PDB file of N, CA and C in Angstrom:
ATOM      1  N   UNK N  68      55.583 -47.640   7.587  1.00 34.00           N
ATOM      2  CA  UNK N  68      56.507 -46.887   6.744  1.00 34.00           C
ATOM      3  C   UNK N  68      56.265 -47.294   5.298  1.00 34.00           C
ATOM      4  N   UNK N  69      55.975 -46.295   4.465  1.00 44.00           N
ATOM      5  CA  UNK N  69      55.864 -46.488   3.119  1.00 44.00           C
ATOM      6  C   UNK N  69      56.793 -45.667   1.867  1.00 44.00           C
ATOM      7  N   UNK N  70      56.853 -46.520   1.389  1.00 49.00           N
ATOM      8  CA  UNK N  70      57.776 -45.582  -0.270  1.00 49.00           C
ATOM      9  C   UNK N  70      57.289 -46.156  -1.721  1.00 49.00           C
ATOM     10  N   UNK N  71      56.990 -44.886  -2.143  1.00 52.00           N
ATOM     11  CA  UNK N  71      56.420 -45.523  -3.512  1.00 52.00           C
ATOM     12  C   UNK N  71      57.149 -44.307  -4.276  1.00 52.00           C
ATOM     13  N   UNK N  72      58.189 -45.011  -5.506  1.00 49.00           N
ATOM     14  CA  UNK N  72      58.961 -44.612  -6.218  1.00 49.00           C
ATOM     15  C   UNK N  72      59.589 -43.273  -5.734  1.00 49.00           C
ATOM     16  N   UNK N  73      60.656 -43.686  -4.503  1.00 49.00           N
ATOM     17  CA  UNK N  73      61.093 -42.837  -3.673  1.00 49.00           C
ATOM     18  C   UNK N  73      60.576 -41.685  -3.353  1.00 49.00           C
ATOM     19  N   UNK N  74      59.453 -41.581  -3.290  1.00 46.00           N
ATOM     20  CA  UNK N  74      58.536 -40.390  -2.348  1.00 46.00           C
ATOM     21  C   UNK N  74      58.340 -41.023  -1.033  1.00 46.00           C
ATOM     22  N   UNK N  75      59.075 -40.767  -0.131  1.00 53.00           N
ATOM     23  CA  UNK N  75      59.178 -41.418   1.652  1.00 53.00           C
ATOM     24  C   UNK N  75      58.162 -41.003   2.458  1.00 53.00           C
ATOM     25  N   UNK N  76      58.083 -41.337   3.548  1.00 60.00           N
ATOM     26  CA  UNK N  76      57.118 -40.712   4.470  1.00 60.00           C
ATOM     27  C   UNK N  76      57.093 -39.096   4.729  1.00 60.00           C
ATOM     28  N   UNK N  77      58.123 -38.839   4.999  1.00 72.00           N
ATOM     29  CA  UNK N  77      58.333 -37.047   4.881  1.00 72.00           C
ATOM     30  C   UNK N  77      58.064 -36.238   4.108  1.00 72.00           C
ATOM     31  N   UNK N  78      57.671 -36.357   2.372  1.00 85.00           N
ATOM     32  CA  UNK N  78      57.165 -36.098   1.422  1.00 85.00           C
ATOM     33  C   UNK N  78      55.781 -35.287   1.734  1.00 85.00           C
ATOM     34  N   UNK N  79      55.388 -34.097   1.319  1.00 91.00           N
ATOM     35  CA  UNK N  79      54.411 -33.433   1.550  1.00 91.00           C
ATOM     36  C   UNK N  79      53.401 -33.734   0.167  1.00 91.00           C
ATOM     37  N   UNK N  80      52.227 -33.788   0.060  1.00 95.00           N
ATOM     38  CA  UNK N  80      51.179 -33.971  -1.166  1.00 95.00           C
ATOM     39  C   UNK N  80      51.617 -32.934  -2.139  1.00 95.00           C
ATOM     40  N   UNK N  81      51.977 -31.927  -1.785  1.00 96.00           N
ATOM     41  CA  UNK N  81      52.691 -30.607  -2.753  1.00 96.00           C
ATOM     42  C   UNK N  81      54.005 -31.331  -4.019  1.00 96.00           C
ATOM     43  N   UNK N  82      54.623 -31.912  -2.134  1.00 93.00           N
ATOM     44  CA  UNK N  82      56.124 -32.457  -3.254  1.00 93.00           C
ATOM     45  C   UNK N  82      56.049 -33.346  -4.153  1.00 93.00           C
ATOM     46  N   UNK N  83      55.449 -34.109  -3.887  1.00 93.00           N
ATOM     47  CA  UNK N  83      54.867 -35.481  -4.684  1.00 93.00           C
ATOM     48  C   UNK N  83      54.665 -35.078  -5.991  1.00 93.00           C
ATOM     49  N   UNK N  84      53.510 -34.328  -6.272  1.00 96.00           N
ATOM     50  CA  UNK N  84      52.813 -33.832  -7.144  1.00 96.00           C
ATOM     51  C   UNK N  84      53.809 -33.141  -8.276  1.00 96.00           C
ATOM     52  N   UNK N  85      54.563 -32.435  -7.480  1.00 96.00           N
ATOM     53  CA  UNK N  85      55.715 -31.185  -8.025  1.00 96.00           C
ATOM     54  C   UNK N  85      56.387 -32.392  -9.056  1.00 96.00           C
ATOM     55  N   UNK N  86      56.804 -33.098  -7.894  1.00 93.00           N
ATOM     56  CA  UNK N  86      58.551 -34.678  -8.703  1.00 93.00           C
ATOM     57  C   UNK N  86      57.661 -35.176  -9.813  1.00 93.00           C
ATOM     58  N   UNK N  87      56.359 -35.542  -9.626  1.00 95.00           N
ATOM     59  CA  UNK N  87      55.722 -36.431 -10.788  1.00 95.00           C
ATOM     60  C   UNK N  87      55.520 -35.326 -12.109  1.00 95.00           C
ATOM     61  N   UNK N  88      55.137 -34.224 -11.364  1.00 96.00           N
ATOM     62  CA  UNK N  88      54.957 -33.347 -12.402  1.00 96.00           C
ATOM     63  C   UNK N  88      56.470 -33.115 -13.976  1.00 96.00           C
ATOM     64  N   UNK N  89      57.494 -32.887 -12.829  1.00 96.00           N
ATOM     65  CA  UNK N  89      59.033 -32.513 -13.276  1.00 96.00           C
ATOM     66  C   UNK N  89      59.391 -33.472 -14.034  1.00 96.00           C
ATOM     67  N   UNK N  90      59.346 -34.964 -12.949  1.00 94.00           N
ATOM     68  CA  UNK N  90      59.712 -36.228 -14.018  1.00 94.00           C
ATOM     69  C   UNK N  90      58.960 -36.604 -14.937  1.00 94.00           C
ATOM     70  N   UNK N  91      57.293 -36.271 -15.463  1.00 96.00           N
ATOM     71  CA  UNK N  91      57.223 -35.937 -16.749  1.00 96.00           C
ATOM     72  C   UNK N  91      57.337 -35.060 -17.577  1.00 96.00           C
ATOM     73  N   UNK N  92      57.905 -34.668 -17.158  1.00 97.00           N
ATOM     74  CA  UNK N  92      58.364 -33.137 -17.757  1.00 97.00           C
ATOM     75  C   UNK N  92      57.018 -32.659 -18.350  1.00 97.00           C
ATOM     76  N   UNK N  93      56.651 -32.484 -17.546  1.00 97.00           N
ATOM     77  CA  UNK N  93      54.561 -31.505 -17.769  1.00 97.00           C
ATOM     78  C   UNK N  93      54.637 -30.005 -16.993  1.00 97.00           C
ATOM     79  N   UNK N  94      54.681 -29.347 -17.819  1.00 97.00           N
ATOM     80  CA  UNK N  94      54.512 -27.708 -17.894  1.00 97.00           C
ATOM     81  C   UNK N  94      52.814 -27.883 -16.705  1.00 97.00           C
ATOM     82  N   UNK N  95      52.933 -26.896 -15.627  1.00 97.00           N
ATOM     83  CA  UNK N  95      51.995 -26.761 -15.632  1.00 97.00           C
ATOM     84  C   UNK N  95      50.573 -26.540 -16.297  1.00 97.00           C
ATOM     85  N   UNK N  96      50.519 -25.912 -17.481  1.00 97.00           N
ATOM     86  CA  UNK N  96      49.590 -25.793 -17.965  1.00 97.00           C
ATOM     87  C   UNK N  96      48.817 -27.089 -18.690  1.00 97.00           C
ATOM     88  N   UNK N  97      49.745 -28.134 -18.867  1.00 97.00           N
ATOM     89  CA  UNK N  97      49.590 -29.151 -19.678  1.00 97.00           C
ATOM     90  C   UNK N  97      48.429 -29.467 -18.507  1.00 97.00           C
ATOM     91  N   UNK N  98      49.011 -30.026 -17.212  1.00 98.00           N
ATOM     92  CA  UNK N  98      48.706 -30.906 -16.320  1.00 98.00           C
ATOM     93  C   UNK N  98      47.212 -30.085 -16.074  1.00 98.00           C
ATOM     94  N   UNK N  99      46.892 -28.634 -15.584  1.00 97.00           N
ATOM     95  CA  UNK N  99      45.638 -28.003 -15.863  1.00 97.00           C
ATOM     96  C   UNK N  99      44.358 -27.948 -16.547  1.00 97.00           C
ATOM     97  N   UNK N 100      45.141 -28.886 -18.029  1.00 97.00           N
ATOM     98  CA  UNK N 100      44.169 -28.970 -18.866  1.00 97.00           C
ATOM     99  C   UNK N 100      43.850 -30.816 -18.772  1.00 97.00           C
ATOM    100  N   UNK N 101      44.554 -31.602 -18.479  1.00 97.00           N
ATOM    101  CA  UNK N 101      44.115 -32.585 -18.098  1.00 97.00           C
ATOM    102  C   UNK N 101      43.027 -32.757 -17.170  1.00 97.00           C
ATOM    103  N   UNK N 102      43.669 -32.205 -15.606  1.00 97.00           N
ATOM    104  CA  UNK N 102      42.986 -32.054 -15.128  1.00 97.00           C
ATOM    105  C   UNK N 102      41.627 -31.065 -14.735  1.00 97.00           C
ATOM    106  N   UNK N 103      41.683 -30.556 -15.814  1.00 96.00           N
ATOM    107  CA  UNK N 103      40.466 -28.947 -15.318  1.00 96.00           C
ATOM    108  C   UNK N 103      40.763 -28.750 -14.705  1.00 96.00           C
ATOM    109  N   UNK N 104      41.900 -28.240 -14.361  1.00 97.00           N
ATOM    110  CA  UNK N 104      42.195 -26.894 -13.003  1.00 97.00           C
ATOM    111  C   UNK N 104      42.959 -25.937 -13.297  1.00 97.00           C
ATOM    112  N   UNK N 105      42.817 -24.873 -13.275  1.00 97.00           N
ATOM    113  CA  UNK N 105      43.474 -23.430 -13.014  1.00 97.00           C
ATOM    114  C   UNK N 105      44.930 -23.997 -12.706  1.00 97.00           C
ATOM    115  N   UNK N 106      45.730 -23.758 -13.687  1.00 96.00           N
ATOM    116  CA  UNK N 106      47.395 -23.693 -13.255  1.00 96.00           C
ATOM    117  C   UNK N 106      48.188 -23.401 -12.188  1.00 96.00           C
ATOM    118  N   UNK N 107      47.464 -21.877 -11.492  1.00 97.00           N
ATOM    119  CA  UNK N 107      47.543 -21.069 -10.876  1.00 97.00           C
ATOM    120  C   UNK N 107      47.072 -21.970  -9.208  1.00 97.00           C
ATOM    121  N   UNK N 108      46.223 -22.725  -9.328  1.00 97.00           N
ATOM    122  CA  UNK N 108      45.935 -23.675  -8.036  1.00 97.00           C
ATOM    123  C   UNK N 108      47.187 -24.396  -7.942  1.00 97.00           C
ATOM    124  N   UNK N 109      47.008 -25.642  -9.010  1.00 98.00           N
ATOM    125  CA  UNK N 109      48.290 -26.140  -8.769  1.00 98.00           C
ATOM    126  C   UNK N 109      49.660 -25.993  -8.717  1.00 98.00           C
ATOM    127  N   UNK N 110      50.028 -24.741  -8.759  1.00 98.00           N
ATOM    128  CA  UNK N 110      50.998 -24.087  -8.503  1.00 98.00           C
ATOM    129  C   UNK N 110      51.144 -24.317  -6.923  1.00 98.00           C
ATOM    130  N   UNK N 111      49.968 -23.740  -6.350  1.00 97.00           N
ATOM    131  CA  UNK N 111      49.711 -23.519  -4.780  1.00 97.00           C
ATOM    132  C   UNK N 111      49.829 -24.679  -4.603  1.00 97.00           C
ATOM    133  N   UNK N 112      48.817 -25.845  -4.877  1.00 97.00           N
ATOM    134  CA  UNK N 112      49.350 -27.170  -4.212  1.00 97.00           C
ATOM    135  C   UNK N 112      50.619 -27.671  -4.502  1.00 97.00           C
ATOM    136  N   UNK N 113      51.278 -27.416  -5.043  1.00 97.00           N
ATOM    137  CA  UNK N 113      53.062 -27.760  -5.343  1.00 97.00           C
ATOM    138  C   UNK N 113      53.677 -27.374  -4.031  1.00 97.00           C
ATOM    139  N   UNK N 114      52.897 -25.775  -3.971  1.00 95.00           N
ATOM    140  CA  UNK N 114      53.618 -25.158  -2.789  1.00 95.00           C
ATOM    141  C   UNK N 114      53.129 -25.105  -1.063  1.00 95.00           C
ATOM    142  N   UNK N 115      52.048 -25.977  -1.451  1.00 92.00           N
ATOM    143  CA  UNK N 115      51.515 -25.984   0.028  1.00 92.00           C
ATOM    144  C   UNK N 115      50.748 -24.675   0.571  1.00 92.00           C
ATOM    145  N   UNK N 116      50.557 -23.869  -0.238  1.00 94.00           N
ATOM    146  CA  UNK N 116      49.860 -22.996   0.145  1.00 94.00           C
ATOM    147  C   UNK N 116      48.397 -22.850  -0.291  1.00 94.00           C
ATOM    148  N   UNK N 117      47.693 -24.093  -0.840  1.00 95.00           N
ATOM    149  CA  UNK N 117      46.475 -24.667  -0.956  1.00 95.00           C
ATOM    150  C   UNK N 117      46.309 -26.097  -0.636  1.00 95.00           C
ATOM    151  N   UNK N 118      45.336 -26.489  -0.111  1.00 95.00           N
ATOM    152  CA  UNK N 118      44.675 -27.740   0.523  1.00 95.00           C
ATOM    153  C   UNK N 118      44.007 -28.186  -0.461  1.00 95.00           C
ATOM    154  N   UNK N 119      44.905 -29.679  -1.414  1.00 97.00           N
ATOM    155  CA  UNK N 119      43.497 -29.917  -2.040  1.00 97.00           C
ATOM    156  C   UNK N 119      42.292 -31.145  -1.614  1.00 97.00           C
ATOM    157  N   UNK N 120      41.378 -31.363  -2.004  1.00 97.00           N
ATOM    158  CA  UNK N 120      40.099 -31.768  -2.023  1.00 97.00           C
ATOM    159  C   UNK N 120      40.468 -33.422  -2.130  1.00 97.00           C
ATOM    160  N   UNK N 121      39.853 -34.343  -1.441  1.00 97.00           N
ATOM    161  CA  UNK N 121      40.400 -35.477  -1.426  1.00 97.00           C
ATOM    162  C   UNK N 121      39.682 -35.682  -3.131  1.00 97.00           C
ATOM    163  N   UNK N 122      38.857 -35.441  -3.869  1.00 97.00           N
ATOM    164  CA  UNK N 122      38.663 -35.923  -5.013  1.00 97.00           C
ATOM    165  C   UNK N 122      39.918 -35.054  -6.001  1.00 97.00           C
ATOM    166  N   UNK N 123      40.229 -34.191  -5.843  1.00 97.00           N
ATOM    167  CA  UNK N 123      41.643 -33.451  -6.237  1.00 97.00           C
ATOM    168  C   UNK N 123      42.895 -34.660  -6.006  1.00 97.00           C
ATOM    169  N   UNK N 124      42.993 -35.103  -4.926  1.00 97.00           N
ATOM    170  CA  UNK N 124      43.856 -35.654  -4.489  1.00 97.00           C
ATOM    171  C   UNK N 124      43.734 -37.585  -5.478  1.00 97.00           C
ATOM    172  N   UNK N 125      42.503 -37.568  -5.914  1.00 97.00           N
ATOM    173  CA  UNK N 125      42.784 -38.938  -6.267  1.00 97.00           C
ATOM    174  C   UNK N 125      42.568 -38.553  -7.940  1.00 97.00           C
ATOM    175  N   UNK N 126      42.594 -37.094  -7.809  1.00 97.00           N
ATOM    176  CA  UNK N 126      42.384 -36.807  -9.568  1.00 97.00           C
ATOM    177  C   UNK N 126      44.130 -37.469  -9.914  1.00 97.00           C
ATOM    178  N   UNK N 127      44.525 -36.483  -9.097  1.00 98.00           N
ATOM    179  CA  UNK N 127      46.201 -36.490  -9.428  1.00 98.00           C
ATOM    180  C   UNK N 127      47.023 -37.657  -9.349  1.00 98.00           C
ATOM    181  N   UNK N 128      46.730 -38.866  -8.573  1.00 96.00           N
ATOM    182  CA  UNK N 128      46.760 -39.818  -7.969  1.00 96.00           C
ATOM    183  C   UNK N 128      46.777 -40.454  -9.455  1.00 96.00           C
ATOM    184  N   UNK N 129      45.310 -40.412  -9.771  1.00 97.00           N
ATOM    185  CA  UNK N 129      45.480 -41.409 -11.450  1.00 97.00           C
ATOM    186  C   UNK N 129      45.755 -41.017 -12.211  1.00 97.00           C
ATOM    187  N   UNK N 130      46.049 -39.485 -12.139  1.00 97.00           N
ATOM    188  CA  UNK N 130      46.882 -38.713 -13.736  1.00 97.00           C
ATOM    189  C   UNK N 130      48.293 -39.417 -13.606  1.00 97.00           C
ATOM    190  N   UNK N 131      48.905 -38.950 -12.621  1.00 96.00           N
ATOM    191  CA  UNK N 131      50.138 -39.456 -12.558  1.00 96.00           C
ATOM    192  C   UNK N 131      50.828 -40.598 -12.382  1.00 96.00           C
ATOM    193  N   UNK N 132      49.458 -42.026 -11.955  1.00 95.00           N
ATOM    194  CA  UNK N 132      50.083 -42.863 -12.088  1.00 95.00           C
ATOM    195  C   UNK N 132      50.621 -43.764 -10.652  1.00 95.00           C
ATOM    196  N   UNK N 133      49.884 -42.706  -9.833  1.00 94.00           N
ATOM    197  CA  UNK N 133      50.530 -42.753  -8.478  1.00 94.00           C
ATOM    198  C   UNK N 133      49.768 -43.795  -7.527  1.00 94.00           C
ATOM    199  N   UNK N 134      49.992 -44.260  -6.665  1.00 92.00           N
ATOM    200  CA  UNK N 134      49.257 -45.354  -5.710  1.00 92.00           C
ATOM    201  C   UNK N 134      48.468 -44.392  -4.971  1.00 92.00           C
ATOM    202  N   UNK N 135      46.964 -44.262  -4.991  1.00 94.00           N
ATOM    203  CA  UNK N 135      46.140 -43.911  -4.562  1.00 94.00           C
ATOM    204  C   UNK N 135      46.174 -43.903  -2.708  1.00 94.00           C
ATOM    205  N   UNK N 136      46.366 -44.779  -2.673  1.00 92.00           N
ATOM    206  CA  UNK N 136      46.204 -44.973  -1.187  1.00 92.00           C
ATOM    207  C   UNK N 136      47.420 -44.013  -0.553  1.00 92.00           C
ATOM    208  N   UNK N 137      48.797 -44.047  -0.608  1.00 90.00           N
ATOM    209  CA  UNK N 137      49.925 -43.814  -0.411  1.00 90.00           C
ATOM    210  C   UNK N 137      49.754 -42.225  -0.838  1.00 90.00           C
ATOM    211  N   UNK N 138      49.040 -41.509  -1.922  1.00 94.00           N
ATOM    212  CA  UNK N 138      49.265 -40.549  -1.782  1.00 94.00           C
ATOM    213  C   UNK N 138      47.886 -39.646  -0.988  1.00 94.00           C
ATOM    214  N   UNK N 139      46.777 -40.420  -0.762  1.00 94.00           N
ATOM    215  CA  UNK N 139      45.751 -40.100   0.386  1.00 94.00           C
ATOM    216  C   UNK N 139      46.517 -39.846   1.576  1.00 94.00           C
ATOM    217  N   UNK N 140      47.668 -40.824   1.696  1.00 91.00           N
ATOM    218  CA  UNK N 140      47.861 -40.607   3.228  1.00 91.00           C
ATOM    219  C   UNK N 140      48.707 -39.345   3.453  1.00 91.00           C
ATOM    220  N   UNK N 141      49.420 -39.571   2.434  1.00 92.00           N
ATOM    221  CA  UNK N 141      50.169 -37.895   2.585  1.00 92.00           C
ATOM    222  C   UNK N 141      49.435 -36.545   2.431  1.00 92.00           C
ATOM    223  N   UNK N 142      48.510 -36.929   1.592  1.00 95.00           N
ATOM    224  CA  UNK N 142      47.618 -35.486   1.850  1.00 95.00           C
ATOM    225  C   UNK N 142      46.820 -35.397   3.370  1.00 95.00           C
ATOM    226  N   UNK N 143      46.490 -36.855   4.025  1.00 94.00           N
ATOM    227  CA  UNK N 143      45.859 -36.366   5.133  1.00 94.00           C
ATOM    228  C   UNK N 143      46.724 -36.412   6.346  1.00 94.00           C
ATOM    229  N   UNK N 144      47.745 -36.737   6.276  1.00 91.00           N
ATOM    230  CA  UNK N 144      49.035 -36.701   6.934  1.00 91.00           C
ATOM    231  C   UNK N 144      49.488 -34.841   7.055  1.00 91.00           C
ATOM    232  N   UNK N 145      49.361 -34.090   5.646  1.00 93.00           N
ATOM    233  CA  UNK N 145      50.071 -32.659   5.864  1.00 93.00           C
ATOM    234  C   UNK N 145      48.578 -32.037   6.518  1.00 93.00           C
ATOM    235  N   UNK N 146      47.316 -32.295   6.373  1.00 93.00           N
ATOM    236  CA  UNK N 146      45.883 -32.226   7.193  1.00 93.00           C
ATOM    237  C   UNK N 146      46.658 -31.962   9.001  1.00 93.00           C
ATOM    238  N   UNK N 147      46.700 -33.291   8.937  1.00 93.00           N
ATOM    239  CA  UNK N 147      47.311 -33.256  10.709  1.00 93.00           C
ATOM    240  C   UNK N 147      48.364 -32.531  10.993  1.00 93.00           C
ATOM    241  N   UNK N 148      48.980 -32.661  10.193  1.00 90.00           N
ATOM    242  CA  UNK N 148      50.462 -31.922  10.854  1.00 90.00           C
ATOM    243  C   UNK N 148      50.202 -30.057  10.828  1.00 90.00           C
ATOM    244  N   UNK N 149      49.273 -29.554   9.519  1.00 90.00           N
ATOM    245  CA  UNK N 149      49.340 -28.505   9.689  1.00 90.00           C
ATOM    246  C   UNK N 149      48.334 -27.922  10.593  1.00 90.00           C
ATOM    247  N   UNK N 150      47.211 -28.794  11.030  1.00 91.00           N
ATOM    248  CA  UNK N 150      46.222 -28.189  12.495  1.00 91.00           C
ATOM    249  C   UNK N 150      47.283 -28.694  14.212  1.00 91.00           C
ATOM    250  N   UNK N 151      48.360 -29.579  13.832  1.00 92.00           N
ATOM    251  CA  UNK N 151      48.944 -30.009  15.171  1.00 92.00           C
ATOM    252  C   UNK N 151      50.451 -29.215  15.171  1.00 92.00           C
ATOM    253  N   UNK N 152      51.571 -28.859  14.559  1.00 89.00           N
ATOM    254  CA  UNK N 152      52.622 -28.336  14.188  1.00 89.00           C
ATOM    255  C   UNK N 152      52.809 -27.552  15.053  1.00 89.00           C
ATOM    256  N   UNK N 153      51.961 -26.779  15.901  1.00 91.00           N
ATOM    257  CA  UNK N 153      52.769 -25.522  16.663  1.00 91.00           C
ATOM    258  C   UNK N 153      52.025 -25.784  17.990  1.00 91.00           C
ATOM    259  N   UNK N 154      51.387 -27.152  18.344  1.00 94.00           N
ATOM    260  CA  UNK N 154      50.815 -27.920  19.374  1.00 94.00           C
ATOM    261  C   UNK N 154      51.904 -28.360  20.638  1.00 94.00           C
ATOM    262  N   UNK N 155      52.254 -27.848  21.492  1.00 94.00           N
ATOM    263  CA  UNK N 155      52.937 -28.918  22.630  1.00 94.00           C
ATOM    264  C   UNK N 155      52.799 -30.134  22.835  1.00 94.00           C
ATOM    265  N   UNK N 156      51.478 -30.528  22.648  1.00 94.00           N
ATOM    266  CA  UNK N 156      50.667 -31.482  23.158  1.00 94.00           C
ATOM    267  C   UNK N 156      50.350 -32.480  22.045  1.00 94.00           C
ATOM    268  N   UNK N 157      50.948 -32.297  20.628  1.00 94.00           N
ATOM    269  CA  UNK N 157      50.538 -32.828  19.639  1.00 94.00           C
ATOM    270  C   UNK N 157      50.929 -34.615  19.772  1.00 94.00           C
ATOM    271  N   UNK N 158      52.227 -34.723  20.204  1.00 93.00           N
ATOM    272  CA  UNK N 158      52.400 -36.067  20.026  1.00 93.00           C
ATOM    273  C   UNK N 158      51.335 -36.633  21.218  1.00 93.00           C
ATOM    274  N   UNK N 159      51.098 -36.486  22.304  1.00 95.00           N
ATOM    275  CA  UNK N 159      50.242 -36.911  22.952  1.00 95.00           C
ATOM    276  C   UNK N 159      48.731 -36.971  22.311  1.00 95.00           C
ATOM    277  N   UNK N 160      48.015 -36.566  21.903  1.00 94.00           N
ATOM    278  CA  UNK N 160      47.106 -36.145  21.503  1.00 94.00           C
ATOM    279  C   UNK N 160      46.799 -36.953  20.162  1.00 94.00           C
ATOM    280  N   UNK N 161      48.289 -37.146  19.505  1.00 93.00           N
ATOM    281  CA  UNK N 161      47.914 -37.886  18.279  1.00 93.00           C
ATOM    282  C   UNK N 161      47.859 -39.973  18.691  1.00 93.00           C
ATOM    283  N   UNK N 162      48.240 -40.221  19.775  1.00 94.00           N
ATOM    284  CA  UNK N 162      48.232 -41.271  20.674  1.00 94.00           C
ATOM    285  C   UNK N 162      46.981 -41.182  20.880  1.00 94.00           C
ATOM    286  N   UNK N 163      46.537 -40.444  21.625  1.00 95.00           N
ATOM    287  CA  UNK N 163      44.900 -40.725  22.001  1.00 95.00           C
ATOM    288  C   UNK N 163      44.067 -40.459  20.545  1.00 95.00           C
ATOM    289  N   UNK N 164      44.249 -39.978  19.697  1.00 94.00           N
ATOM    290  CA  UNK N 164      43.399 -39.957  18.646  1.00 94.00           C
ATOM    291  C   UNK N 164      43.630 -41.302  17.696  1.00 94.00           C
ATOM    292  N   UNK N 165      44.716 -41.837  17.761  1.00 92.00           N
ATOM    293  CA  UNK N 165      45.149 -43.469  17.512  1.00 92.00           C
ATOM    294  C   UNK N 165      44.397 -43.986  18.268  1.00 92.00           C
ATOM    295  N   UNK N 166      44.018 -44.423  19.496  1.00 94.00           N
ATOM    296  CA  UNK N 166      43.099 -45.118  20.016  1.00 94.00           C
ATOM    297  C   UNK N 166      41.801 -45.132  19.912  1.00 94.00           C
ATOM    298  N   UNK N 167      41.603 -43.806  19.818  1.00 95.00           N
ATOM    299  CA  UNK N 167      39.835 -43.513  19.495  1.00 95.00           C
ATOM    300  C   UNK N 167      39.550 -44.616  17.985  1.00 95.00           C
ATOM    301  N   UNK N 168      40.359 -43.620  17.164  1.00 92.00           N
ATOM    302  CA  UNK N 168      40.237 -44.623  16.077  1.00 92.00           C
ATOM    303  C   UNK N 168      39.991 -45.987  16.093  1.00 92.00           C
ATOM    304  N   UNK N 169      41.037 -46.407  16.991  1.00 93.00           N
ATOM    305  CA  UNK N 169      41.231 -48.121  16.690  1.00 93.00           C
ATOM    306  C   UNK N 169      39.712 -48.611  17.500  1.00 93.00           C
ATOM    307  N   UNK N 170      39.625 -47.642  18.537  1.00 92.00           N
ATOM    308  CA  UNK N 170      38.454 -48.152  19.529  1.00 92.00           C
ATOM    309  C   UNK N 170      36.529 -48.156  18.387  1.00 92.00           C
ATOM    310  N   UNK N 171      36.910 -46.724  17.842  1.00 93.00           N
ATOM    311  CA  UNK N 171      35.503 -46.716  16.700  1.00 93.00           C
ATOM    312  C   UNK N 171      35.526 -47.372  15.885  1.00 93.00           C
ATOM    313  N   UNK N 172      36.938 -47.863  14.955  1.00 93.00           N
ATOM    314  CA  UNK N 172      36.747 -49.049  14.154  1.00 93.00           C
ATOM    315  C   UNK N 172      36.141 -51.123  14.426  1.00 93.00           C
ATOM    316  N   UNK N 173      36.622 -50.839  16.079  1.00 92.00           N
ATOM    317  CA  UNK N 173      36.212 -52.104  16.720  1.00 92.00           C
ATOM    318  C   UNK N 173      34.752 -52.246  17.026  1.00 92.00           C
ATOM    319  N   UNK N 174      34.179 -50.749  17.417  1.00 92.00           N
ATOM    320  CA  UNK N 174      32.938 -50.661  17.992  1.00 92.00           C
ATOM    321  C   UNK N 174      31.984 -50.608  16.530  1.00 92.00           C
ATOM    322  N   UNK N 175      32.247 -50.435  15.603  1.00 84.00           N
ATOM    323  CA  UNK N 175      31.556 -50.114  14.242  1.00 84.00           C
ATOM    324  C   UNK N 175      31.466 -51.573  13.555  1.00 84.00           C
TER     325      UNK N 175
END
């Protein structure tokens, strides 16, 4: 369980992005031109209706100030949830994909 400046585990990479954005009070366009990106994207990643790029993800990460690691996991955290979400079988499945893991990290 992690929290970094009350963004909790439930926090989507969208929301994150959105609060850091708001609590500096940065107009989208500002944050666009920092980062070279189309406004119009990060709009979508605010809203979850774009996936960004793990180098996207650690752009934003050091614009804002944010713990890199902590906000990787939430972007690959909304990854899983949005290919497993309408899965029966998901919590099972994410158990055996916990083991594989732990088993390829031992065998590596």
């Amino acid at each position: 369980y992690f929290c970094q400046n009350n963004y909790c585990l439930m926090k989507s990479f969208g929301e994150i992005i959105k609060k850091s954005r708001e609590e500096n009070n940065y107009i989208l366009r500002h944050v666009g031109a920092e980062l070279d990106m189309d406004q119009a994207i990060i709009s979508k990643l605010e809203r979850g209706e774009r996936k960004p790029t793990k180098e996207q993800v650690i752009k934003f990460a050091d614009f804002f100030k944010l713990n890199k690691n902590d906000l990787i996991i939430a972007w690959l955290s909304d990854k899983v949830v949005y290919d497993l979400e309408n899965e029966d079988l998901a919590e099972q499945a994410l158990k055996v994909a916990e083991e594989k893991i732990k088993y390829r990290i031992k065998t590596n």
